[in-house]
Amino acid sequence: QALLVESGGGFVQAGGSLRLSCSAHQRIFTFDSMGWYRQAPGEQRELVARITTQVRSNPNPDYGDSVKGRFTVSRNYTKNTIFLEMNSLKPEDTGLYYCNGRRGRLDYWGQGTQITVSA
């Protein structure tokens, strides 16, 4: 059983919106933080957004420069899920989006979900 499972990817036109979900099969507070990364063909994997999950009182969200103001990361402890709300999507947002959970030096990854934004 996969630890992290992404859903919500798909095709969208530029300017549109999508919402990704990452369901964890463990309590998300057992991770120091969780986040989203993406990888375009021929490119390195890059940070999209991260959020603290170990400390409920301080989500401390962090975003890649290219998505600031357009994407929002959030968490739900009851559902053990993190979300990525993506607005004003651009063709350059196209890529394979991975959910990440971090515990100390250990990184856990989902299988990825594809997002394709057409011009």
Tab-separated table of N, CA and C in Angstrom:
chain	number	residue	atom	x	y	z
A	1	GLN	N	0.849	-1.186	0.000
A	1	GLN	CA	0.000	0.000	0.000
A	1	GLN	C	0.886	1.239	0.000
A	2	ALA	N	0.652	2.129	-0.974
A	2	ALA	CA	1.465	3.321	-1.088
A	2	ALA	C	1.211	4.239	0.093
A	3	LEU	N	2.276	4.881	0.581
A	3	LEU	CA	2.150	5.768	1.721
A	3	LEU	C	1.462	7.080	1.356
A	4	LEU	N	1.816	7.605	0.178
A	4	LEU	CA	1.272	8.883	-0.285
A	4	LEU	C	0.626	8.676	-1.651
A	5	VAL	N	-0.597	9.106	-1.785
A	5	VAL	CA	-1.329	8.909	-3.035
A	5	VAL	C	-1.892	10.236	-3.516
A	6	GLU	N	-1.452	10.653	-4.703
A	6	GLU	CA	-1.931	11.907	-5.271
A	6	GLU	C	-3.179	11.670	-6.125
A	7	SER	N	-3.979	12.702	-6.239
A	7	SER	CA	-5.117	12.679	-7.153
A	7	SER	C	-5.447	14.111	-7.555
A	8	GLY	N	-6.199	14.241	-8.660
A	8	GLY	CA	-6.672	15.563	-9.066
A	8	GLY	C	-5.997	16.147	-10.283
A	9	GLY	N	-5.029	15.449	-10.853
A	9	GLY	CA	-4.371	15.978	-12.038
A	9	GLY	C	-5.270	15.892	-13.257
A	10	GLY	N	-4.800	16.461	-14.367
A	10	GLY	CA	-5.577	16.397	-15.593
A	10	GLY	C	-5.182	17.485	-16.568
A	11	PHE	N	-6.054	17.732	-17.516
A	11	PHE	CA	-5.851	18.754	-18.538
A	11	PHE	C	-6.658	19.993	-18.190
A	12	VAL	N	-6.061	21.145	-18.450
A	12	VAL	CA	-6.762	22.393	-18.193
A	12	VAL	C	-6.227	23.457	-19.144
A	13	GLN	N	-7.061	24.398	-19.482
A	13	GLN	CA	-6.615	25.507	-20.325
A	13	GLN	C	-5.911	26.561	-19.475
A	14	ALA	N	-5.042	27.307	-20.099
A	14	ALA	CA	-4.357	28.392	-19.413
A	14	ALA	C	-5.381	29.332	-18.782
A	15	GLY	N	-5.094	29.741	-17.553
A	15	GLY	CA	-6.011	30.579	-16.809
A	15	GLY	C	-6.963	29.809	-15.918
A	16	GLY	N	-7.002	28.501	-16.116
A	16	GLY	CA	-7.904	27.673	-15.345
A	16	GLY	C	-7.355	27.300	-13.979
A	17	SER	N	-8.107	26.444	-13.282
A	17	SER	CA	-7.757	26.036	-11.924
A	17	SER	C	-7.854	24.526	-11.772
A	18	LEU	N	-7.052	24.010	-10.873
A	18	LEU	CA	-7.111	22.598	-10.492
A	18	LEU	C	-6.803	22.494	-9.010
A	19	ARG	N	-7.264	21.403	-8.420
A	19	ARG	CA	-6.961	21.125	-7.021
A	19	ARG	C	-6.400	19.721	-6.907
A	20	LEU	N	-5.205	19.628	-6.359
A	20	LEU	CA	-4.574	18.330	-6.118
A	20	LEU	C	-4.770	17.924	-4.661
A	21	SER	N	-4.879	16.624	-4.471
A	21	SER	CA	-4.953	16.063	-3.131
A	21	SER	C	-3.859	15.022	-2.964
A	22	CYS	N	-3.324	14.935	-1.757
A	22	CYS	CA	-2.362	13.893	-1.414
A	22	CYS	C	-2.830	13.250	-0.119
A	23	SER	N	-3.275	12.028	-0.232
A	23	SER	CA	-3.751	11.297	0.930
A	23	SER	C	-2.626	10.443	1.486
A	24	ALA	N	-2.413	10.573	2.792
A	24	ALA	CA	-1.369	9.796	3.461
A	24	ALA	C	-2.000	8.628	4.208
A	25	HIS	N	-1.334	7.485	4.156
A	25	HIS	CA	-1.829	6.323	4.886
A	25	HIS	C	-1.214	6.226	6.266
A	26	GLN	N	-0.718	7.336	6.733
A	26	GLN	CA	-0.309	7.512	8.125
A	26	GLN	C	-0.745	8.910	8.529
A	27	ARG	N	-0.776	9.156	9.825
A	27	ARG	CA	-1.145	10.493	10.305
A	27	ARG	C	-0.160	11.523	9.784
A	28	ILE	N	-0.680	12.615	9.230
A	28	ILE	CA	0.237	13.575	8.619
A	28	ILE	C	1.092	14.305	9.652
A	29	PHE	N	0.671	14.296	10.925
A	29	PHE	CA	1.509	14.961	11.924
A	29	PHE	C	2.776	14.156	12.224
A	30	THR	N	2.851	12.921	11.708
A	30	THR	CA	4.081	12.137	11.881
A	30	THR	C	5.174	12.575	10.909
A	31	PHE	N	4.796	13.396	9.931
A	31	PHE	CA	5.783	13.995	9.040
A	31	PHE	C	6.182	15.367	9.584
A	32	ASP	N	7.427	15.733	9.425
A	32	ASP	CA	7.861	17.086	9.796
A	32	ASP	C	7.133	18.100	8.915
A	33	SER	N	7.099	17.804	7.652
A	33	SER	CA	6.421	18.659	6.689
A	33	SER	C	6.022	17.820	5.486
A	34	MET	N	5.131	18.347	4.705
A	34	MET	CA	4.714	17.711	3.454
A	34	MET	C	4.650	18.773	2.372
A	35	GLY	N	4.692	18.322	1.146
A	35	GLY	CA	4.690	19.324	0.094
A	35	GLY	C	4.473	18.749	-1.280
A	36	TRP	N	4.604	19.635	-2.248
A	36	TRP	CA	4.426	19.293	-3.652
A	36	TRP	C	5.663	19.718	-4.435
A	37	TYR	N	6.089	18.829	-5.298
A	37	TYR	CA	7.163	19.109	-6.227
A	37	TYR	C	6.671	18.770	-7.626
A	38	ARG	N	7.304	19.342	-8.619
A	38	ARG	CA	6.918	19.010	-9.984
A	38	ARG	C	8.159	18.830	-10.854
A	39	GLN	N	7.962	18.077	-11.904
A	39	GLN	CA	9.060	17.824	-12.831
A	39	GLN	C	8.528	17.849	-14.248
A	40	ALA	N	9.100	18.734	-15.043
A	40	ALA	CA	8.772	18.797	-16.463
A	40	ALA	C	9.766	17.939	-17.229
A	41	PRO	N	9.413	17.478	-18.415
A	41	PRO	CA	10.339	16.656	-19.207
A	41	PRO	C	11.672	17.355	-19.418
A	42	GLY	N	12.745	16.643	-19.109
A	42	GLY	CA	14.077	17.192	-19.288
A	42	GLY	C	14.508	18.171	-18.225
A	43	GLU	N	13.666	18.371	-17.224
A	43	GLU	CA	13.982	19.326	-16.168
A	43	GLU	C	14.175	18.606	-14.837
A	44	GLN	N	14.787	19.312	-13.892
A	44	GLN	CA	14.922	18.758	-12.552
A	44	GLN	C	13.623	18.957	-11.774
A	45	ARG	N	13.449	18.114	-10.800
A	45	ARG	CA	12.303	18.262	-9.920
A	45	ARG	C	12.476	19.542	-9.107
A	46	GLU	N	11.389	20.316	-8.980
A	46	GLU	CA	11.463	21.587	-8.266
A	46	GLU	C	10.349	21.708	-7.244
A	47	LEU	N	10.622	22.495	-6.229
A	47	LEU	CA	9.631	22.750	-5.194
A	47	LEU	C	8.480	23.575	-5.753
A	48	VAL	N	7.271	23.136	-5.436
A	48	VAL	CA	6.083	23.931	-5.724
A	48	VAL	C	5.597	24.578	-4.435
A	49	ALA	N	5.382	23.760	-3.402
A	49	ALA	CA	4.894	24.287	-2.124
A	49	ALA	C	5.153	23.268	-1.026
A	50	ARG	N	5.371	23.770	0.187
A	50	ARG	CA	5.549	22.911	1.359
A	50	ARG	C	4.739	23.501	2.497
A	51	ILE	N	4.385	22.638	3.451
A	51	ILE	CA	3.654	23.081	4.621
A	51	ILE	C	4.070	22.224	5.797
A	52	THR	N	4.238	22.844	6.942
A	52	THR	CA	4.567	22.102	8.157
A	52	THR	C	3.358	21.285	8.580
A	53	THR	N	3.587	20.042	8.930
A	53	THR	CA	2.479	19.202	9.386
A	53	THR	C	2.691	18.692	10.805
A	54	GLN	N	3.917	18.736	11.294
A	54	GLN	CA	4.192	18.245	12.642
A	54	GLN	C	3.622	19.191	13.700
A	55	VAL	N	3.625	20.490	13.386
A	55	VAL	CA	3.147	21.486	14.338
A	55	VAL	C	1.857	22.086	13.814
A	56	ARG	N	0.772	21.835	14.506
A	56	ARG	CA	-0.529	22.283	14.007
A	56	ARG	C	-0.673	23.799	14.065
A	57	SER	N	-0.048	24.414	15.047
A	57	SER	CA	-0.281	25.843	15.263
A	57	SER	C	0.411	26.725	14.227
A	58	ASN	N	1.402	26.188	13.526
A	58	ASN	CA	2.157	27.017	12.599
A	58	ASN	C	2.351	26.285	11.278
A	59	PRO	N	1.493	26.514	10.298
A	59	PRO	CA	1.615	25.801	9.030
A	59	PRO	C	2.857	26.206	8.242
A	60	ASN	N	3.308	27.449	8.397
A	60	ASN	CA	4.543	27.920	7.782
A	60	ASN	C	4.654	27.514	6.304
A	61	PRO	N	3.711	27.893	5.473
A	61	PRO	CA	3.769	27.492	4.066
A	61	PRO	C	4.921	28.166	3.333
A	62	ASP	N	5.453	27.461	2.365
A	62	ASP	CA	6.552	27.972	1.562
A	62	ASP	C	6.260	27.630	0.109
A	63	TYR	N	6.590	28.541	-0.817
A	63	TYR	CA	6.248	28.349	-2.219
A	63	TYR	C	7.440	28.609	-3.124
A	64	GLY	N	7.459	27.896	-4.239
A	64	GLY	CA	8.415	28.222	-5.272
A	64	GLY	C	8.077	29.589	-5.858
A	65	ASP	N	9.096	30.308	-6.304
A	65	ASP	CA	8.886	31.665	-6.788
A	65	ASP	C	7.871	31.740	-7.929
A	66	SER	N	7.879	30.746	-8.779
A	66	SER	CA	7.026	30.805	-9.973
A	66	SER	C	5.545	30.606	-9.675
A	67	VAL	N	5.208	30.150	-8.474
A	67	VAL	CA	3.796	29.885	-8.158
A	67	VAL	C	3.241	30.784	-7.075
A	68	LYS	N	4.089	31.610	-6.489
A	68	LYS	CA	3.619	32.494	-5.412
A	68	LYS	C	2.478	33.383	-5.894
A	69	GLY	N	1.453	33.470	-5.077
A	69	GLY	CA	0.293	34.275	-5.427
A	69	GLY	C	-0.745	33.550	-6.263
A	70	ARG	N	-0.380	32.381	-6.792
A	70	ARG	CA	-1.322	31.616	-7.618
A	70	ARG	C	-1.716	30.290	-6.985
A	71	PHE	N	-0.804	29.679	-6.254
A	71	PHE	CA	-1.052	28.370	-5.649
A	71	PHE	C	-1.161	28.516	-4.136
A	72	THR	N	-1.965	27.643	-3.542
A	72	THR	CA	-2.120	27.619	-2.089
A	72	THR	C	-2.062	26.177	-1.602
A	73	VAL	N	-1.198	25.929	-0.628
A	73	VAL	CA	-1.083	24.598	-0.026
A	73	VAL	C	-1.814	24.622	1.314
A	74	SER	N	-2.507	23.525	1.610
A	74	SER	CA	-3.241	23.436	2.875
A	74	SER	C	-3.204	21.993	3.366
A	75	ARG	N	-3.674	21.771	4.587
A	75	ARG	CA	-3.612	20.441	5.201
A	75	ARG	C	-4.904	20.174	5.944
A	76	ASN	N	-5.243	18.933	6.065
A	76	ASN	CA	-6.423	18.513	6.820
A	76	ASN	C	-6.026	17.312	7.659
A	77	TYR	N	-5.968	17.520	8.981
A	77	TYR	CA	-5.513	16.457	9.871
A	77	TYR	C	-6.549	15.342	10.002
A	78	THR	N	-7.805	15.681	9.881
A	78	THR	CA	-8.857	14.667	9.987
A	78	THR	C	-8.794	13.698	8.808
A	79	LYS	N	-8.549	14.252	7.636
A	79	LYS	CA	-8.482	13.431	6.427
A	79	LYS	C	-7.073	12.921	6.153
A	80	ASN	N	-6.082	13.393	6.926
A	80	ASN	CA	-4.687	13.042	6.664
A	80	ASN	C	-4.317	13.306	5.207
A	81	THR	N	-4.646	14.494	4.796
A	81	THR	CA	-4.487	14.880	3.395
A	81	THR	C	-3.940	16.298	3.309
A	82	ILE	N	-3.088	16.514	2.319
A	82	ILE	CA	-2.720	17.887	1.977
A	82	ILE	C	-3.272	18.198	0.597
A	83	PHE	N	-3.454	19.478	0.353
A	83	PHE	CA	-4.057	19.922	-0.899
A	83	PHE	C	-3.177	20.976	-1.557
A	84	LEU	N	-3.347	21.094	-2.845
A	84	LEU	CA	-2.707	22.180	-3.577
A	84	LEU	C	-3.759	22.798	-4.474
A	85	GLU	N	-4.154	24.002	-4.139
A	85	GLU	CA	-5.107	24.748	-4.954
A	85	GLU	C	-4.302	25.562	-5.956
A	86	MET	N	-4.563	25.358	-7.242
A	86	MET	CA	-3.790	26.003	-8.292
A	86	MET	C	-4.713	26.869	-9.135
A	87	ASN	N	-4.427	28.139	-9.178
A	87	ASN	CA	-5.216	29.092	-9.961
A	87	ASN	C	-4.335	29.779	-11.000
A	88	SER	N	-4.991	30.386	-11.973
A	88	SER	CA	-4.272	31.107	-13.037
A	88	SER	C	-3.166	30.248	-13.629
A	89	LEU	N	-3.510	29.033	-13.960
A	89	LEU	CA	-2.511	28.096	-14.466
A	89	LEU	C	-1.940	28.565	-15.794
A	90	LYS	N	-0.661	28.271	-15.972
A	90	LYS	CA	0.068	28.651	-17.172
A	90	LYS	C	0.627	27.401	-17.846
A	91	PRO	N	0.911	27.457	-19.133
A	91	PRO	CA	1.499	26.296	-19.806
A	91	PRO	C	2.783	25.823	-19.127
A	92	GLU	N	3.545	26.731	-18.564
A	92	GLU	CA	4.787	26.333	-17.897
A	92	GLU	C	4.553	25.623	-16.574
A	93	ASP	N	3.316	25.531	-16.128
A	93	ASP	CA	2.995	24.722	-14.948
A	93	ASP	C	2.841	23.245	-15.304
A	94	THR	N	2.897	22.936	-16.567
A	94	THR	CA	2.781	21.548	-17.007
A	94	THR	C	3.896	20.704	-16.429
A	95	GLY	N	3.528	19.517	-15.946
A	95	GLY	CA	4.533	18.604	-15.416
A	95	GLY	C	3.902	17.506	-14.596
A	96	LEU	N	4.768	16.661	-14.075
A	96	LEU	CA	4.350	15.586	-13.179
A	96	LEU	C	4.507	16.103	-11.748
A	97	TYR	N	3.405	16.122	-11.026
A	97	TYR	CA	3.388	16.682	-9.679
A	97	TYR	C	3.448	15.549	-8.657
A	98	TYR	N	4.424	15.656	-7.764
A	98	TYR	CA	4.659	14.642	-6.753
A	98	TYR	C	4.351	15.178	-5.363
A	99	CYS	N	3.722	14.351	-4.580
A	99	CYS	CA	3.544	14.632	-3.160
A	99	CYS	C	4.782	14.138	-2.404
A	100	ASN	N	5.185	14.900	-1.424
A	100	ASN	CA	6.368	14.552	-0.619
A	100	ASN	C	6.032	14.645	0.855
A	101	GLY	N	6.552	13.699	1.608
A	101	GLY	CA	6.496	13.757	3.065
A	101	GLY	C	7.904	13.606	3.608
A	102	ARG	N	8.262	14.427	4.556
A	102	ARG	CA	9.633	14.428	5.071
A	102	ARG	C	9.653	14.154	6.561
A	103	ARG	N	10.539	13.213	6.929
A	103	ARG	CA	10.799	12.914	8.336
A	103	ARG	C	12.303	12.959	8.536
A	104	GLY	N	12.779	14.007	9.165
A	104	GLY	CA	14.220	14.154	9.315
A	104	GLY	C	14.871	14.214	7.944
A	105	ARG	N	15.781	13.265	7.684
A	105	ARG	CA	16.462	13.211	6.390
A	105	ARG	C	15.784	12.279	5.405
A	106	LEU	N	14.686	11.697	5.794
A	106	LEU	CA	14.003	10.747	4.924
A	106	LEU	C	12.890	11.440	4.161
A	107	ASP	N	12.867	11.203	2.865
A	107	ASP	CA	11.811	11.717	2.002
A	107	ASP	C	10.978	10.565	1.474
A	108	TYR	N	9.682	10.761	1.500
A	108	TYR	CA	8.744	9.795	0.955
A	108	TYR	C	8.014	10.469	-0.201
A	109	TRP	N	7.793	9.698	-1.268
A	109	TRP	CA	7.205	10.267	-2.469
A	109	TRP	C	5.977	9.485	-2.921
A	110	GLY	N	5.028	10.223	-3.473
A	110	GLY	CA	3.925	9.590	-4.152
A	110	GLY	C	4.320	9.205	-5.562
A	111	GLN	N	3.379	8.633	-6.292
A	111	GLN	CA	3.676	8.153	-7.633
A	111	GLN	C	3.611	9.257	-8.675
A	112	GLY	N	3.039	10.386	-8.318
A	112	GLY	CA	2.935	11.522	-9.221
A	112	GLY	C	1.609	11.574	-9.957
A	113	THR	N	1.195	12.784	-10.267
A	113	THR	CA	-0.018	12.989	-11.060
A	113	THR	C	0.287	14.054	-12.113
A	114	GLN	N	-0.128	13.786	-13.341
A	114	GLN	CA	0.223	14.661	-14.451
A	114	GLN	C	-0.742	15.836	-14.556
A	115	ILE	N	-0.164	17.014	-14.768
A	115	ILE	CA	-0.951	18.201	-15.074
A	115	ILE	C	-0.466	18.755	-16.398
A	116	THR	N	-1.393	18.988	-17.285
A	116	THR	CA	-1.070	19.559	-18.585
A	116	THR	C	-1.918	20.809	-18.785
A	117	VAL	N	-1.243	21.919	-18.999
A	117	VAL	CA	-1.926	23.192	-19.205
A	117	VAL	C	-1.726	23.609	-20.658
A	118	SER	N	-2.813	23.735	-21.381
A	118	SER	CA	-2.732	24.123	-22.792
A	118	SER	C	-2.827	25.634	-22.939
A	119	ALA	N	-2.143	26.129	-23.958
A	119	ALA	CA	-2.111	27.588	-24.178
A	119	ALA	C	-3.442	28.095	-24.722
